[in-house]
Coordinates of N, CA and C in Angstrom, one line a residue:
M233 N 63.0 132.4 -109.4 CA 64.2 132.9 -108.7 C 65.4 132.0 -109.0
L234 N 66.5 132.6 -109.3 CA 67.7 131.9 -109.6 C 68.3 131.4 -108.3
S235 N 68.7 130.2 -108.3 CA 69.4 129.6 -107.2 C 70.4 128.5 -107.8
I236 N 71.6 128.7 -107.4 CA 72.7 127.8 -108.0 C 73.4 127.2 -106.8
D237 N 73.5 125.9 -106.8 CA 74.3 125.2 -105.9 C 75.7 125.0 -106.5
T238 N 76.7 125.3 -105.8 CA 78.1 125.2 -106.3 C 78.8 124.1 -105.4
H239 N 79.2 123.0 -106.1 CA 79.9 121.9 -105.4 C 81.2 121.7 -106.0
C240 N 82.2 121.5 -105.2 CA 83.5 121.0 -105.7 C 84.0 119.9 -104.7
V241 N 84.8 119.0 -105.2 CA 85.3 117.9 -104.3 C 85.9 118.4 -103.1
D242 N 86.8 119.4 -103.2 CA 87.6 119.9 -102.0 C 87.1 121.2 -101.4
K243 N 86.0 121.6 -101.9 CA 85.4 122.9 -101.4 C 84.0 122.7 -100.9
P244 N 83.6 123.4 -99.8 CA 82.2 123.2 -99.4 C 81.2 123.8 -100.4
A245 N 80.0 123.3 -100.3 CA 78.9 123.8 -101.2 C 78.4 125.2 -100.7
F246 N 78.0 126.0 -101.7 CA 77.3 127.2 -101.3 C 76.3 127.5 -102.4
E247 N 75.3 128.3 -102.0 CA 74.2 128.6 -102.9 C 74.3 130.1 -103.2
I248 N 74.0 130.4 -104.5 CA 74.0 131.8 -105.0 C 72.5 132.2 -105.3
R249 N 72.1 133.3 -104.8 CA 70.7 133.7 -105.2 C 70.5 135.2 -105.1
P250 N 69.6 135.8 -105.8 CA 69.3 137.2 -105.7 C 68.8 137.5 -104.2
L251 N 69.2 138.7 -103.8 CA 68.8 139.0 -102.4 C 67.6 139.9 -102.3
S252 N 66.9 139.7 -101.2 CA 65.7 140.5 -100.9 C 66.0 141.6 -100.0
P253 N 65.1 142.6 -99.9 CA 65.4 143.7 -99.0 C 65.0 143.5 -97.5
S254 N 65.0 142.3 -97.1 CA 64.6 142.0 -95.7 C 65.6 142.6 -94.7
P255 N 65.2 142.9 -93.5 CA 66.1 143.4 -92.4 C 67.3 142.4 -92.2
E256 N 67.0 141.1 -92.2 CA 68.0 140.1 -91.9 C 69.1 140.1 -93.0
I257 N 68.7 140.2 -94.3 CA 69.6 140.3 -95.4 C 70.4 141.6 -95.3
R258 N 69.8 142.7 -95.0 CA 70.5 144.0 -94.9 C 71.6 143.9 -93.8
S259 N 71.2 143.3 -92.7 CA 72.1 143.1 -91.6 C 73.3 142.3 -92.0
M260 N 73.1 141.2 -92.7 CA 74.2 140.3 -93.1 C 75.1 141.0 -94.1
L261 N 74.5 141.8 -95.1 CA 75.2 142.5 -96.0 C 76.1 143.6 -95.3
G262 N 75.5 144.3 -94.3 CA 76.2 145.3 -93.6 C 77.4 144.8 -92.9
E263 N 77.2 143.6 -92.2 CA 78.4 143.0 -91.6 C 79.5 142.6 -92.6
L264 N 79.1 142.1 -93.7 CA 80.1 141.7 -94.8 C 80.8 143.0 -95.2
L265 N 80.1 144.0 -95.5 CA 80.7 145.3 -96.0 C 81.7 145.8 -94.9
I266 N 81.3 145.8 -93.7 CA 82.2 146.3 -92.6 C 83.4 145.5 -92.5
D267 N 83.3 144.1 -92.7 CA 84.4 143.2 -92.6 C 85.4 143.5 -93.8
V268 N 84.9 143.7 -95.0 CA 85.7 143.9 -96.1 C 86.4 145.2 -96.0
V269 N 85.8 146.3 -95.6 CA 86.4 147.6 -95.5 C 87.5 147.5 -94.4
A270 N 87.2 146.9 -93.3 CA 88.2 146.8 -92.2 C 89.4 146.1 -92.7
D271 N 89.3 145.1 -93.6 CA 90.4 144.4 -94.2 C 91.1 145.1 -95.3
G272 N 90.7 146.4 -95.6 CA 91.3 147.2 -96.6 C 90.7 147.1 -98.0
G273 N 89.6 146.5 -98.1 CA 88.9 146.4 -99.4 C 88.4 147.7 -99.9
S274 N 88.8 148.1 -101.1 CA 88.5 149.4 -101.7 C 87.1 149.2 -102.4
V275 N 86.0 149.4 -101.7 CA 84.7 149.2 -102.2 C 83.9 150.5 -102.0
G276 N 84.5 151.6 -101.9 CA 83.8 152.9 -101.8 C 83.6 153.5 -100.4
F277 N 84.2 152.9 -99.4 CA 84.0 153.3 -98.0 C 85.3 153.4 -97.3
M278 N 85.3 154.2 -96.2 CA 86.5 154.4 -95.4 C 86.3 153.7 -94.1
H279 N 87.4 153.2 -93.5 CA 87.4 152.6 -92.2 C 87.6 153.6 -91.1
P280 N 86.9 153.5 -90.0 CA 85.9 152.5 -89.7 C 84.6 152.9 -90.3
L281 N 83.9 151.9 -90.8 CA 82.6 152.0 -91.4 C 81.5 151.7 -90.3
S282 N 80.6 152.6 -90.1 CA 79.6 152.4 -89.0 C 78.5 151.4 -89.6
P283 N 77.9 150.7 -88.7 CA 76.8 149.8 -89.1 C 75.7 150.7 -89.7
E284 N 75.5 151.9 -89.3 CA 74.4 152.7 -89.9 C 74.7 153.1 -91.3
Q285 N 76.0 153.4 -91.6 CA 76.4 153.7 -93.0 C 76.2 152.5 -93.9
A286 N 76.7 151.3 -93.4 CA 76.6 150.1 -94.1 C 75.1 149.7 -94.4
Q287 N 74.3 149.9 -93.4 CA 72.8 149.6 -93.5 C 72.2 150.5 -94.5
A288 N 72.5 151.8 -94.5 CA 72.0 152.8 -95.4 C 72.4 152.5 -96.8
F289 N 73.6 152.1 -97.1 CA 74.0 151.7 -98.4 C 73.2 150.6 -98.9
W290 N 73.1 149.5 -98.1 CA 72.4 148.3 -98.6 C 70.9 148.6 -98.7
H291 N 70.3 149.4 -97.9 CA 68.9 149.8 -98.0 C 68.7 150.4 -99.4
D292 N 69.5 151.3 -99.8 CA 69.4 152.0 -101.1 C 69.7 151.0 -102.3
S293 N 70.7 150.2 -102.1 CA 71.1 149.2 -103.2 C 69.9 148.2 -103.4
L294 N 69.4 147.7 -102.3 CA 68.3 146.7 -102.5 C 67.0 147.3 -103.0
A295 N 66.8 148.6 -102.6 CA 65.6 149.3 -103.2 C 65.8 149.5 -104.7
A296 N 67.0 149.8 -105.1 CA 67.2 149.9 -106.6 C 67.1 148.5 -107.3
A297 N 67.4 147.5 -106.6 CA 67.2 146.1 -107.1 C 65.7 145.8 -107.3
E298 N 64.9 146.2 -106.3 CA 63.5 146.0 -106.4 C 62.9 146.7 -107.6
L299 N 63.5 147.8 -108.0 CA 63.0 148.6 -109.2 C 63.6 148.1 -110.5
G300 N 64.5 147.1 -110.4 CA 65.1 146.5 -111.6 C 66.3 147.2 -112.1
A301 N 66.8 148.1 -111.4 CA 68.0 148.9 -111.8 C 69.3 148.1 -111.6
R302 N 69.2 147.0 -110.8 CA 70.4 146.2 -110.5 C 69.9 144.9 -109.9
I303 N 70.9 144.0 -109.9 CA 70.6 142.7 -109.2 C 71.7 142.5 -108.2
V304 N 71.3 142.3 -106.9 CA 72.3 142.0 -105.9 C 72.2 140.5 -105.6
L305 N 73.3 139.8 -105.8 CA 73.4 138.4 -105.5 C 74.2 138.1 -104.2
G306 N 73.8 137.1 -103.6 CA 74.4 136.6 -102.4 C 74.9 135.2 -102.5
A307 N 76.0 134.9 -101.9 CA 76.5 133.5 -101.8 C 76.3 133.1 -100.4
F308 N 75.7 131.9 -100.2 CA 75.4 131.4 -98.8 C 76.1 130.1 -98.6
D309 N 76.7 130.0 -97.4 CA 77.2 128.8 -96.9 C 76.2 128.4 -95.7
Q310 N 75.4 127.4 -96.0 CA 74.3 127.2 -95.1 C 73.4 128.4 -95.1
D311 N 73.2 129.0 -93.9 CA 72.3 130.2 -93.8 C 73.2 131.5 -93.6
R312 N 74.5 131.4 -93.8 CA 75.4 132.5 -93.6 C 75.8 133.1 -94.9
L313 N 75.6 134.4 -95.1 CA 76.0 135.1 -96.3 C 77.5 135.2 -96.2
V314 N 78.2 134.7 -97.3 CA 79.7 134.7 -97.3 C 80.2 135.5 -98.5
G315 N 79.3 136.0 -99.4 CA 79.8 136.8 -100.5 C 78.7 137.5 -101.2
T316 N 79.0 138.6 -101.9 CA 78.0 139.3 -102.7 C 78.6 139.9 -103.9
V317 N 77.8 140.2 -104.9 CA 78.2 141.0 -106.1 C 76.9 141.6 -106.6
T318 N 77.1 142.8 -107.2 CA 76.0 143.5 -107.8 C 76.2 143.7 -109.3
L319 N 75.1 143.4 -110.0 CA 75.1 143.6 -111.5 C 74.3 144.9 -111.7
L320 N 74.9 146.0 -112.1 CA 74.2 147.2 -112.4 C 73.7 147.2 -113.8
L321 N 72.4 147.4 -113.9 CA 71.7 147.4 -115.2 C 71.2 148.7 -115.7
D322 N 71.1 149.7 -114.8 CA 70.6 151.0 -115.1 C 71.6 151.9 -115.8
C323 N 71.6 151.7 -117.1 CA 72.6 152.5 -118.0 C 71.9 153.5 -118.8
P324 N 72.6 154.5 -119.3 CA 72.0 155.5 -120.1 C 71.3 154.9 -121.3
P325 N 70.4 155.7 -122.0 CA 69.6 155.1 -123.1 C 70.5 154.7 -124.3
N326 N 71.7 155.3 -124.4 CA 72.5 154.9 -125.5 C 73.4 153.7 -125.2
Q327 N 73.2 153.0 -124.0 CA 74.0 151.9 -123.6 C 73.1 150.8 -123.0
P328 N 72.1 150.4 -123.7 CA 71.2 149.3 -123.2 C 71.8 148.0 -123.3
H329 N 73.0 147.8 -124.0 CA 73.7 146.6 -124.2 C 74.7 146.3 -123.1
R330 N 74.9 147.3 -122.1 CA 76.0 147.2 -121.2 C 75.5 147.1 -119.8
G331 N 76.3 146.4 -119.0 CA 76.1 146.3 -117.5 C 77.4 146.5 -116.8
E332 N 77.3 146.6 -115.5 CA 78.6 146.8 -114.7 C 78.6 145.9 -113.5
I333 N 79.7 145.3 -113.3 CA 80.0 144.4 -112.1 C 80.5 145.4 -111.0
A334 N 79.8 145.3 -109.8 CA 80.2 146.2 -108.7 C 80.1 145.4 -107.4
K335 N 80.8 145.9 -106.4 CA 80.7 145.5 -105.0 C 80.9 144.0 -104.8
L336 N 81.9 143.4 -105.5 CA 82.2 142.0 -105.3 C 83.0 141.9 -104.0
M337 N 82.4 141.1 -103.1 CA 83.0 141.0 -101.7 C 82.8 139.5 -101.2
T338 N 83.9 139.0 -100.6 CA 83.8 137.7 -100.0 C 84.4 137.8 -98.6
R339 N 83.7 137.1 -97.6 CA 84.2 137.1 -96.3 C 85.6 136.5 -96.2
R340 N 86.4 137.1 -95.3 CA 87.8 136.7 -95.2 C 87.9 135.2 -95.1
D341 N 87.1 134.6 -94.2 CA 87.2 133.2 -93.9 C 86.7 132.3 -95.1
H342 N 86.2 132.9 -96.2 CA 85.7 132.1 -97.3 C 86.5 132.4 -98.6
R343 N 87.5 133.2 -98.5 CA 88.3 133.5 -99.7 C 89.1 132.2 -100.1
G344 N 89.3 132.1 -101.4 CA 90.0 131.0 -102.0 C 89.1 129.7 -102.2
R345 N 87.8 129.9 -102.0 CA 86.9 128.7 -102.1 C 86.1 128.7 -103.3
G346 N 86.3 129.7 -104.2 CA 85.5 129.8 -105.4 C 84.2 130.6 -105.3
V347 N 84.0 131.3 -104.2 CA 82.8 132.1 -104.0 C 82.8 133.3 -105.0
A348 N 83.9 134.0 -105.1 CA 83.9 135.2 -105.9 C 83.7 134.8 -107.4
S349 N 84.4 133.8 -107.8 CA 84.3 133.4 -109.3 C 82.9 132.9 -109.6
S350 N 82.3 132.2 -108.7 CA 80.9 131.8 -108.9 C 79.9 132.9 -108.9
L351 N 80.2 133.9 -108.1 CA 79.3 135.1 -108.1 C 79.4 135.9 -109.4
V352 N 80.7 136.0 -109.9 CA 80.9 136.7 -111.1 C 80.3 136.0 -112.3
R353 N 80.5 134.7 -112.3 CA 79.9 133.9 -113.4 C 78.4 133.9 -113.4
T354 N 77.8 133.9 -112.2 CA 76.3 134.0 -112.1 C 75.8 135.4 -112.6
A355 N 76.6 136.4 -112.2 CA 76.2 137.8 -112.7 C 76.4 137.9 -114.2
E356 N 77.4 137.2 -114.8 CA 77.5 137.2 -116.3 C 76.3 136.5 -116.9
T357 N 75.9 135.4 -116.3 CA 74.7 134.7 -116.9 C 73.5 135.6 -116.8
L358 N 73.3 136.3 -115.7 CA 72.1 137.2 -115.6 C 72.2 138.3 -116.6
A359 N 73.4 138.8 -116.8 CA 73.6 139.9 -117.8 C 73.2 139.4 -119.1
R360 N 73.5 138.2 -119.5 CA 73.1 137.7 -120.8 C 71.6 137.6 -120.9
E361 N 71.0 137.1 -119.8 CA 69.5 137.0 -119.7 C 68.8 138.4 -119.8
H362 N 69.5 139.4 -119.4 CA 69.0 140.8 -119.5 C 69.5 141.5 -120.8
R363 N 69.9 140.7 -121.7 CA 70.4 141.2 -123.0 C 71.6 142.2 -122.9
R364 N 72.5 141.9 -122.0 CA 73.7 142.8 -121.9 C 74.8 142.0 -122.5
A365 N 75.5 142.6 -123.5 CA 76.6 141.9 -124.2 C 78.0 142.4 -123.7
L366 N 78.0 143.5 -123.0 CA 79.3 144.0 -122.5 C 79.2 144.3 -121.0
L367 N 80.2 143.8 -120.3 CA 80.3 144.1 -118.9 C 81.6 144.9 -118.6
V368 N 81.5 145.9 -117.7 CA 82.7 146.7 -117.3 C 82.8 146.6 -115.8
L369 N 83.9 146.9 -115.3 CA 84.2 146.9 -113.8 C 85.5 147.7 -113.6
D370 N 85.7 148.0 -112.3 CA 87.0 148.6 -111.9 C 87.4 148.0 -110.6
T371 N 88.7 148.0 -110.4 CA 89.3 147.4 -109.2 C 90.5 148.2 -108.8
A372 N 90.8 148.3 -107.5 CA 91.9 149.1 -107.1 C 93.2 148.6 -107.6
S373 N 94.1 149.5 -107.9 CA 95.5 149.1 -108.4 C 96.3 148.5 -107.3
D374 N 96.2 149.1 -106.1 CA 97.0 148.5 -105.0 C 96.1 147.5 -104.3
E375 N 96.6 146.3 -104.3 CA 96.0 145.1 -103.6 C 94.6 144.9 -104.1
G376 N 94.3 145.2 -105.4 CA 93.0 145.0 -106.0 C 93.0 143.6 -106.6
A377 N 91.9 143.3 -107.3 CA 91.7 141.9 -107.8 C 92.0 141.8 -109.3
S378 N 92.9 142.6 -109.8 CA 93.2 142.5 -111.3 C 93.5 141.2 -111.8
A379 N 94.4 140.4 -111.1 CA 94.7 139.1 -111.6 C 93.5 138.1 -111.6
F380 N 92.6 138.3 -110.6 CA 91.4 137.5 -110.5 C 90.5 137.8 -111.7
Y381 N 90.3 139.0 -112.1 CA 89.4 139.4 -113.2 C 90.1 138.9 -114.5
E382 N 91.4 139.0 -114.7 CA 92.0 138.5 -115.9 C 91.9 137.0 -116.0
K383 N 91.9 136.3 -114.9 CA 91.7 134.8 -115.0 C 90.3 134.5 -115.5
L384 N 89.3 135.4 -115.2 CA 87.9 135.2 -115.6 C 87.7 135.7 -117.0
G385 N 88.7 136.2 -117.7 CA 88.6 136.6 -119.1 C 88.3 138.0 -119.3
Y386 N 88.4 138.9 -118.3 CA 88.2 140.3 -118.4 C 89.5 140.9 -119.0
T387 N 89.3 141.9 -119.9 CA 90.4 142.6 -120.5 C 90.7 144.0 -119.9
R388 N 91.9 144.2 -119.6 CA 92.3 145.5 -119.0 C 92.3 146.6 -120.0
A389 N 91.5 147.6 -119.7 CA 91.4 148.8 -120.6 C 92.4 149.9 -120.3
G390 N 92.7 150.0 -119.0 CA 93.6 151.0 -118.6 C 93.6 151.3 -117.1
E391 N 94.4 152.2 -116.7 CA 94.5 152.5 -115.2 C 94.4 154.0 -115.1
I392 N 93.7 154.4 -114.0 CA 93.6 155.8 -113.7 C 94.3 156.0 -112.3
P393 N 95.4 156.8 -112.3 CA 96.1 157.0 -111.0 C 95.4 157.8 -110.0
D394 N 95.7 157.5 -108.7 CA 95.1 158.3 -107.6 C 93.6 158.5 -107.7
Y395 N 92.9 157.5 -108.0 CA 91.5 157.5 -108.3 C 90.7 157.7 -107.0
A396 N 91.1 157.0 -105.9 CA 90.3 157.0 -104.7 C 91.2 156.8 -103.5
L397 N 90.6 157.1 -102.3 CA 91.3 156.8 -101.1 C 91.2 155.4 -100.7
K398 N 92.2 154.8 -100.2 CA 92.1 153.4 -99.6 C 91.4 153.5 -98.3
P399 N 90.7 152.5 -97.8 CA 89.9 152.5 -96.6 C 90.7 153.0 -95.4
H400 N 92.0 152.7 -95.3 CA 92.8 153.1 -94.2 C 93.7 154.3 -94.5
G401 N 93.4 155.0 -95.6 CA 94.2 156.2 -96.0 C 95.1 156.0 -97.1
G402 N 95.5 157.0 -97.8 CA 96.4 156.9 -98.9 C 95.6 156.7 -100.2
L403 N 96.2 157.2 -101.3 CA 95.5 157.1 -102.6 C 95.9 155.8 -103.3
T404 N 94.9 155.3 -104.1 CA 95.2 154.2 -105.0 C 94.6 154.5 -106.4
G405 N 95.2 153.9 -107.4 CA 94.6 154.0 -108.7 C 93.5 153.0 -108.9
T406 N 92.8 153.1 -110.0 CA 91.8 152.0 -110.4 C 92.1 151.5 -111.8
I407 N 91.9 150.2 -111.9 CA 92.1 149.6 -113.2 C 90.7 149.3 -113.8
I408 N 90.5 149.7 -115.0 CA 89.2 149.4 -115.7 C 89.3 148.2 -116.5
F409 N 88.3 147.3 -116.4 CA 88.2 146.1 -117.2 C 86.9 146.0 -118.0
W410 N 86.9 145.2 -119.0 CA 85.7 144.9 -119.8 C 85.7 143.4 -120.3
K411 N 84.5 143.0 -120.6 CA 84.4 141.6 -121.1 C 83.1 141.5 -121.9
K412 N 83.2 141.0 -123.1 CA 82.0 140.7 -123.9 C 81.4 139.4 -123.4
V413 N 80.1 139.4 -123.1 CA 79.4 138.2 -122.7 C 78.3 137.8 -123.6

């Protein structure tokens, strides 16, 4: 099992590890998802997000991880889940070299501490271990994380206008990124 301790002089340590489908983990993931959506994070859900909807999403996502279709990583500060990212591995037969970064989320009170960048770097390492040479992702145009992904070396491929609804209403575009790993 992968486990990475991340230490910085001015930032608290946290551990990144693959997540299991336990009820406790699903509960923590559900709380995180609800928090991110309430704060306007465009991660595929509308506000207000019910605990049942959040739990159902993570139940299915962790079941797919158990089958090897994806890897769901969690960042922990002590015993508290403070961030997550998913590496999607289940691609069509003509794309065995590709993976996708999805559902990158960090608790509001842990943003700016290196959690998200450590999660993405760990996902990139796992992608290479799974013989994936190309990663793709998308992020909302409005208040999305495009500058963050560019800092991590991702290349902007383009933007699709009016791609999805924002969690609190209104349309936003999405920006597609790629990176060779």
